[in-house]
Amino acid sequence: MNWAGLYTVLSGVNRHSTAIGRIWLSVIFIFRIMVLVVAAESVWGDEKSAFTCNTQQPGCNSVCYDHFFPISHIRLWALQLILVTTPALLVAMHVAYQQHQEKKLLMLTGHGDAKHMEEVKKHKMRISGSLWWTYVCSVIFRLIFEAVFMYIFYMLYPGYQMVRLVKCEAYPCPNIVDCFISRPTEKTIFTVFMLVTSSICIVLNMAELIYLVVRACARRGEHNSNPSSGKSSFYGHKLSSEYKQNEINQLLTEQDGSLKDMLRRNPGLQEKGDRCSAC
Amino acid sequence: MDWGALQTILGGVNKHSTSIGKIWLTVLFIFRIMILVVAAEKVWGDEQDDFICNTLQPGCKNVCYDHFFPISHIRLWALQLIFVSTPALLVAMHVAYRRHEKKRQFRKGDQKCEYRDIEEIRRQRFHIDGSLWWTYTSSIFFRLVFEAVFMYAFYFMYDGFRMPRLMKCNAWPCPNTVDCFVSRPTEKTVFTIFMIAVSSICILLNVAELCYLLAKFFLRRSKKAGNAKHHPNHENKEETKQNEMNELISDSCQNTVIGFTS
């Protein structure tokens, strides 16, 4: 499991995202993950071996490095990118659940052939109803994680600039000792770059949130401003997701009921791995 | 996520590019990205470890290295390649948006939609016209701008593309002016010149593509203007024909009706 694996997992989610969501995903993969892998990792590659202190005292080097770099930038960015990309999996799980329900309904209504199943898998879910709430929550979590990591960065490495020299007096260093950091300018350039892309991602997430809220309000406004189409809306209501869900629930409870009856009459039938999935 | 993944992403864009665009993409992947990965990275691999200064003063080497190499050539090239290849994604997004619209038309059952099924829409190659022309031209323009900016940044930072063997450094904590020796300077010069040359070729290809698109645009426009001039006569001919046909049909209908009544 590496960045490529994550890319595979998240490409699937891409299909059900908004346009802004897709742009956000491209920015994450190309300008953050890719830059991290092909460039930043080699800049920080020798951060410990080339960290030199002006002393012969054994252990002073290690202690000073540990004091000034509790967690390396690279590892912080890797954690940030993983945590920021995973809320999209909530959406993926919800979509998978909805597709599962649709497939069940199709099977119960006699359309359980391979063609219909493929059609369910292929078609793009509309972001409405409960999926809208899941999507909005995932965007909010992304925003929170980005903000938290930016703050942690600022706390650990105030100012984002990497200095050339740090003065260290932790035991066992004999007195205040000069320690020199490797490639400080290059590290500052990449830190600023990652910071800028992180801010761009925050802006994209906020734009996506606003877009989703405005769209939902607009849809609600349309719905409310068409009360005269009450008759047509009854038939429209038949196709609405709530009506569908009620139908699904009814069919499932009927099936559940008949299955439970069967199991009560023949207790030997119930095997370990063979439970009704609707139970 | 590495260069291979970028190649997969950009390979899809290739379908909707012009021929010059396809050549440019090939040059980018084979002569720049591949050379960077298989050769240049190894040449610069020991750049700091083998950067040796004539002093025992701890920290002097680090400081002098940082002073002369604010950002390594390899990282600059990696950033340049990433920035130069991403405008193509604008085109990919526009094409995806067009496909989405065509699919919507198809699903609505629009009479104007000439596709037999969704698969055909997915496989279809779009012509570079209308708003897609503007997106494509903008992407080439951005590519040119990024290439030029990075070439300038290179020249500005490394003053002439040549890697010297010896650098004299007197930054603190070096005790006085100290000689520092760069590792593999000739090999680095060779690769720097190679990458600059290929970058220039890519700039030329982009300029050629831009000229080609502009020429095509003006040609198409002049053709349309030419057609519009001849169009009124042509229209009259069509209309006269149609009128004649209508007359004949109505005459035959009348005769039939008269025939029935009598």
Short mmCIF file of N, CA and C in Angstrom, two decimals, chain A residues 3-4 7 23 26 29-31 33-35 37-39 42-43 46 50-55 122 124 164-165 167 178 180-186 189-190 193, chain B residues 1-3 5-6 9 41 45 47-49 57-60 62-63 65-67 69-72 74-75 78-79 82-83 86 89 93 100 119 122 171-173:
data_model
loop_
_atom_site.label_atom_id
_atom_site.label_comp_id
_atom_site.label_asym_id
_atom_site.label_seq_id
_atom_site.Cartn_x
_atom_site.Cartn_y
_atom_site.Cartn_z
N TRP A 3 1.41 5.41 -2.18
CA TRP A 3 0.64 6.52 -2.72
C TRP A 3 -0.15 6.09 -3.95
N ALA A 4 0.42 5.18 -4.74
CA ALA A 4 -0.28 4.71 -5.94
C ALA A 4 -1.56 3.97 -5.55
N TYR A 7 -4.10 6.42 -4.67
CA TYR A 7 -4.61 7.04 -5.89
C TYR A 7 -5.70 6.17 -6.51
N ILE A 23 -11.20 18.97 -9.08
CA ILE A 23 -10.03 19.86 -9.17
C ILE A 23 -9.19 19.71 -7.90
N SER A 26 -7.14 16.63 -8.06
CA SER A 26 -5.98 16.76 -8.96
C SER A 26 -4.87 17.56 -8.30
N PHE A 29 -3.08 15.38 -5.75
CA PHE A 29 -2.21 14.33 -6.26
C PHE A 29 -1.03 14.86 -7.05
N ILE A 30 -1.27 15.93 -7.81
CA ILE A 30 -0.16 16.38 -8.65
C ILE A 30 0.75 17.35 -7.94
N PHE A 31 0.17 18.35 -7.27
CA PHE A 31 1.02 19.38 -6.67
C PHE A 31 1.44 19.10 -5.24
N ILE A 33 1.18 15.41 -3.44
CA ILE A 33 1.74 14.07 -3.28
C ILE A 33 2.91 13.85 -4.24
N MET A 34 2.72 14.25 -5.49
CA MET A 34 3.78 14.00 -6.47
C MET A 34 5.03 14.81 -6.15
N VAL A 35 4.86 16.08 -5.78
CA VAL A 35 6.01 16.90 -5.43
C VAL A 35 6.70 16.32 -4.19
N VAL A 37 6.81 13.14 -3.30
CA VAL A 37 7.52 11.91 -3.65
C VAL A 37 8.75 12.18 -4.52
N VAL A 38 8.59 13.00 -5.58
CA VAL A 38 9.73 13.12 -6.52
C VAL A 38 10.74 14.16 -6.09
N ALA A 39 10.35 15.14 -5.27
CA ALA A 39 11.30 16.19 -4.94
C ALA A 39 11.60 16.32 -3.45
N SER A 42 13.76 13.74 -1.37
CA SER A 42 15.22 13.72 -1.54
C SER A 42 15.88 14.94 -0.88
N VAL A 43 15.14 16.02 -0.73
CA VAL A 43 15.71 17.18 -0.04
C VAL A 43 15.92 16.87 1.43
N ASP A 46 18.81 13.49 3.66
CA ASP A 46 20.02 13.43 4.49
C ASP A 46 19.93 14.39 5.67
N ALA A 50 23.46 14.76 7.60
CA ALA A 50 24.21 15.99 7.33
C ALA A 50 23.98 17.07 8.37
N PHE A 51 23.33 16.72 9.48
CA PHE A 51 23.13 17.68 10.58
C PHE A 51 24.42 17.65 11.40
N THR A 52 25.18 18.73 11.33
CA THR A 52 26.52 18.73 11.95
C THR A 52 26.59 19.70 13.11
N CYS A 53 27.11 19.22 14.24
CA CYS A 53 27.31 20.11 15.39
C CYS A 53 28.79 20.32 15.62
N ASN A 54 29.13 21.50 16.08
CA ASN A 54 30.52 21.87 16.30
C ASN A 54 31.01 21.32 17.64
N THR A 55 31.10 20.00 17.70
CA THR A 55 31.57 19.35 18.92
C THR A 55 31.96 17.92 18.61
N LYS A 122 -22.42 1.47 -12.88
CA LYS A 122 -21.83 2.50 -13.74
C LYS A 122 -22.43 3.89 -13.51
N LYS A 124 -23.83 7.45 -12.27
CA LYS A 124 -23.30 8.40 -11.30
C LYS A 124 -24.39 8.80 -10.32
N ARG A 164 19.80 28.31 9.09
CA ARG A 164 21.04 27.58 8.81
C ARG A 164 21.67 27.04 10.08
N LEU A 165 21.52 27.84 11.15
CA LEU A 165 22.24 27.53 12.38
C LEU A 165 21.27 27.47 13.54
N LYS A 167 21.36 26.87 17.91
CA LYS A 167 22.25 26.77 19.06
C LYS A 167 21.64 25.80 20.06
N ASP A 178 27.09 25.11 18.37
CA ASP A 178 26.50 25.49 17.07
C ASP A 178 26.20 24.24 16.27
N PHE A 180 24.55 22.93 12.52
CA PHE A 180 24.23 23.41 11.18
C PHE A 180 23.31 22.44 10.47
N ILE A 181 22.29 23.02 9.86
CA ILE A 181 21.26 22.21 9.19
C ILE A 181 21.63 22.06 7.72
N SER A 182 21.30 20.93 7.16
CA SER A 182 21.63 20.71 5.74
C SER A 182 20.54 21.29 4.84
N ARG A 183 20.96 21.95 3.76
CA ARG A 183 20.07 22.52 2.73
C ARG A 183 18.93 23.39 3.28
N PRO A 184 19.18 24.36 4.11
CA PRO A 184 18.08 25.13 4.69
C PRO A 184 17.28 25.93 3.66
N THR A 185 17.96 26.50 2.66
CA THR A 185 17.22 27.31 1.69
C THR A 185 16.28 26.46 0.87
N GLU A 186 16.77 25.31 0.40
CA GLU A 186 15.93 24.41 -0.39
C GLU A 186 14.73 23.95 0.44
N ILE A 189 12.19 26.71 0.60
CA ILE A 189 11.43 26.83 -0.65
C ILE A 189 10.32 25.79 -0.70
N PHE A 190 10.66 24.54 -0.36
CA PHE A 190 9.63 23.50 -0.43
C PHE A 190 8.57 23.64 0.65
N PHE A 193 6.24 26.21 -0.63
CA PHE A 193 5.46 25.63 -1.72
C PHE A 193 4.32 24.77 -1.19
N MET B 1 2.44 7.68 -6.29
CA MET B 1 2.23 8.74 -7.27
C MET B 1 3.57 9.23 -7.77
N ASP B 2 3.93 8.86 -8.99
CA ASP B 2 5.23 9.26 -9.49
C ASP B 2 5.10 9.60 -10.97
N TRP B 3 6.21 9.61 -11.68
CA TRP B 3 6.17 10.02 -13.07
C TRP B 3 5.29 9.08 -13.91
N ALA B 5 2.51 7.62 -13.02
CA ALA B 5 1.12 8.04 -12.85
C ALA B 5 0.83 9.29 -13.67
N LEU B 6 1.78 10.22 -13.71
CA LEU B 6 1.59 11.43 -14.51
C LEU B 6 1.47 11.06 -15.97
N ILE B 9 -2.02 9.85 -16.63
CA ILE B 9 -2.99 10.95 -16.66
C ILE B 9 -2.88 11.70 -17.99
N GLU B 41 19.38 11.97 -12.02
CA GLU B 41 19.25 11.83 -10.57
C GLU B 41 20.49 11.17 -9.96
N GLY B 45 23.14 12.66 -7.31
CA GLY B 45 22.82 11.89 -6.09
C GLY B 45 23.73 12.19 -4.92
N GLU B 47 25.58 14.97 -4.46
CA GLU B 47 26.00 16.36 -4.58
C GLU B 47 26.41 16.98 -3.26
N GLN B 48 25.73 16.58 -2.16
CA GLN B 48 26.12 17.18 -0.90
C GLN B 48 27.20 16.37 -0.19
N ASP B 49 27.07 15.04 -0.28
CA ASP B 49 28.06 14.20 0.39
C ASP B 49 29.46 14.43 -0.15
N GLN B 57 36.50 22.96 9.94
CA GLN B 57 35.49 23.68 10.72
C GLN B 57 34.12 23.04 10.51
N PRO B 58 33.52 22.50 11.60
CA PRO B 58 32.19 21.91 11.44
C PRO B 58 31.18 22.96 11.02
N GLY B 59 30.35 22.59 10.09
CA GLY B 59 29.28 23.50 9.66
C GLY B 59 29.63 24.32 8.44
N CYS B 60 30.93 24.47 8.17
CA CYS B 60 31.35 25.31 7.04
C CYS B 60 30.85 24.71 5.74
N ASN B 62 28.28 22.69 5.19
CA ASN B 62 26.82 22.84 5.06
C ASN B 62 26.46 24.23 4.58
N VAL B 63 27.08 25.20 5.23
CA VAL B 63 26.72 26.58 4.94
C VAL B 63 27.14 26.97 3.53
N TYR B 65 27.59 24.94 0.95
CA TYR B 65 26.73 24.22 0.01
C TYR B 65 25.40 24.95 -0.14
N ASP B 66 24.84 25.34 1.00
CA ASP B 66 23.55 26.03 0.96
C ASP B 66 23.67 27.37 0.26
N HIS B 67 24.83 28.02 0.42
CA HIS B 67 25.02 29.33 -0.21
C HIS B 67 25.09 29.21 -1.73
N PHE B 69 24.11 26.49 -3.66
CA PHE B 69 23.03 25.72 -4.28
C PHE B 69 21.73 25.91 -3.50
N PRO B 70 21.08 27.08 -3.64
CA PRO B 70 19.83 27.32 -2.89
C PRO B 70 18.77 26.27 -3.20
N ILE B 71 18.69 25.84 -4.46
CA ILE B 71 17.81 24.72 -4.78
C ILE B 71 18.51 23.88 -5.86
N SER B 72 18.52 22.58 -5.64
CA SER B 72 19.26 21.70 -6.54
C SER B 72 18.66 21.68 -7.94
N ILE B 74 18.14 19.21 -9.86
CA ILE B 74 17.18 18.11 -10.01
C ILE B 74 15.77 18.53 -9.55
N ARG B 75 15.72 19.21 -8.41
CA ARG B 75 14.41 19.61 -7.91
C ARG B 75 13.80 20.67 -8.81
N ALA B 78 12.40 18.90 -11.76
CA ALA B 78 11.19 18.15 -11.39
C ALA B 78 9.99 19.11 -11.30
N LEU B 79 10.19 20.24 -10.64
CA LEU B 79 9.10 21.22 -10.53
C LEU B 79 8.73 21.76 -11.91
N ILE B 82 6.65 19.22 -13.77
CA ILE B 82 5.29 19.11 -13.24
C ILE B 82 4.45 20.30 -13.69
N PHE B 83 5.00 21.51 -13.57
CA PHE B 83 4.23 22.69 -13.95
C PHE B 83 3.96 22.75 -15.45
N THR B 86 1.08 20.18 -16.45
CA THR B 86 -0.28 20.27 -15.94
C THR B 86 -1.28 21.13 -16.71
N LEU B 89 -4.08 19.38 -18.38
CA LEU B 89 -5.24 18.90 -17.62
C LEU B 89 -6.45 19.81 -17.80
N MET B 93 -10.08 18.44 -18.68
CA MET B 93 -11.31 18.77 -17.93
C MET B 93 -12.38 19.30 -18.88
N HIS B 100 -19.69 14.96 -20.95
CA HIS B 100 -20.78 14.90 -19.97
C HIS B 100 -22.04 15.53 -20.55
N GLU B 119 -21.24 4.52 -25.36
CA GLU B 119 -19.87 4.09 -25.60
C GLU B 119 -19.23 4.92 -26.69
N ARG B 122 -18.11 8.13 -25.36
CA ARG B 122 -16.92 7.99 -24.55
C ARG B 122 -15.67 7.89 -25.43
N ALA B 171 31.44 32.32 4.05
CA ALA B 171 30.28 32.50 4.94
C ALA B 171 30.63 31.97 6.32
N TRP B 172 30.10 32.59 7.36
CA TRP B 172 30.29 32.10 8.72
C TRP B 172 29.71 30.71 8.84
N PRO B 173 30.29 29.74 9.50
CA PRO B 173 31.44 29.79 10.41
C PRO B 173 32.80 29.48 9.76
#
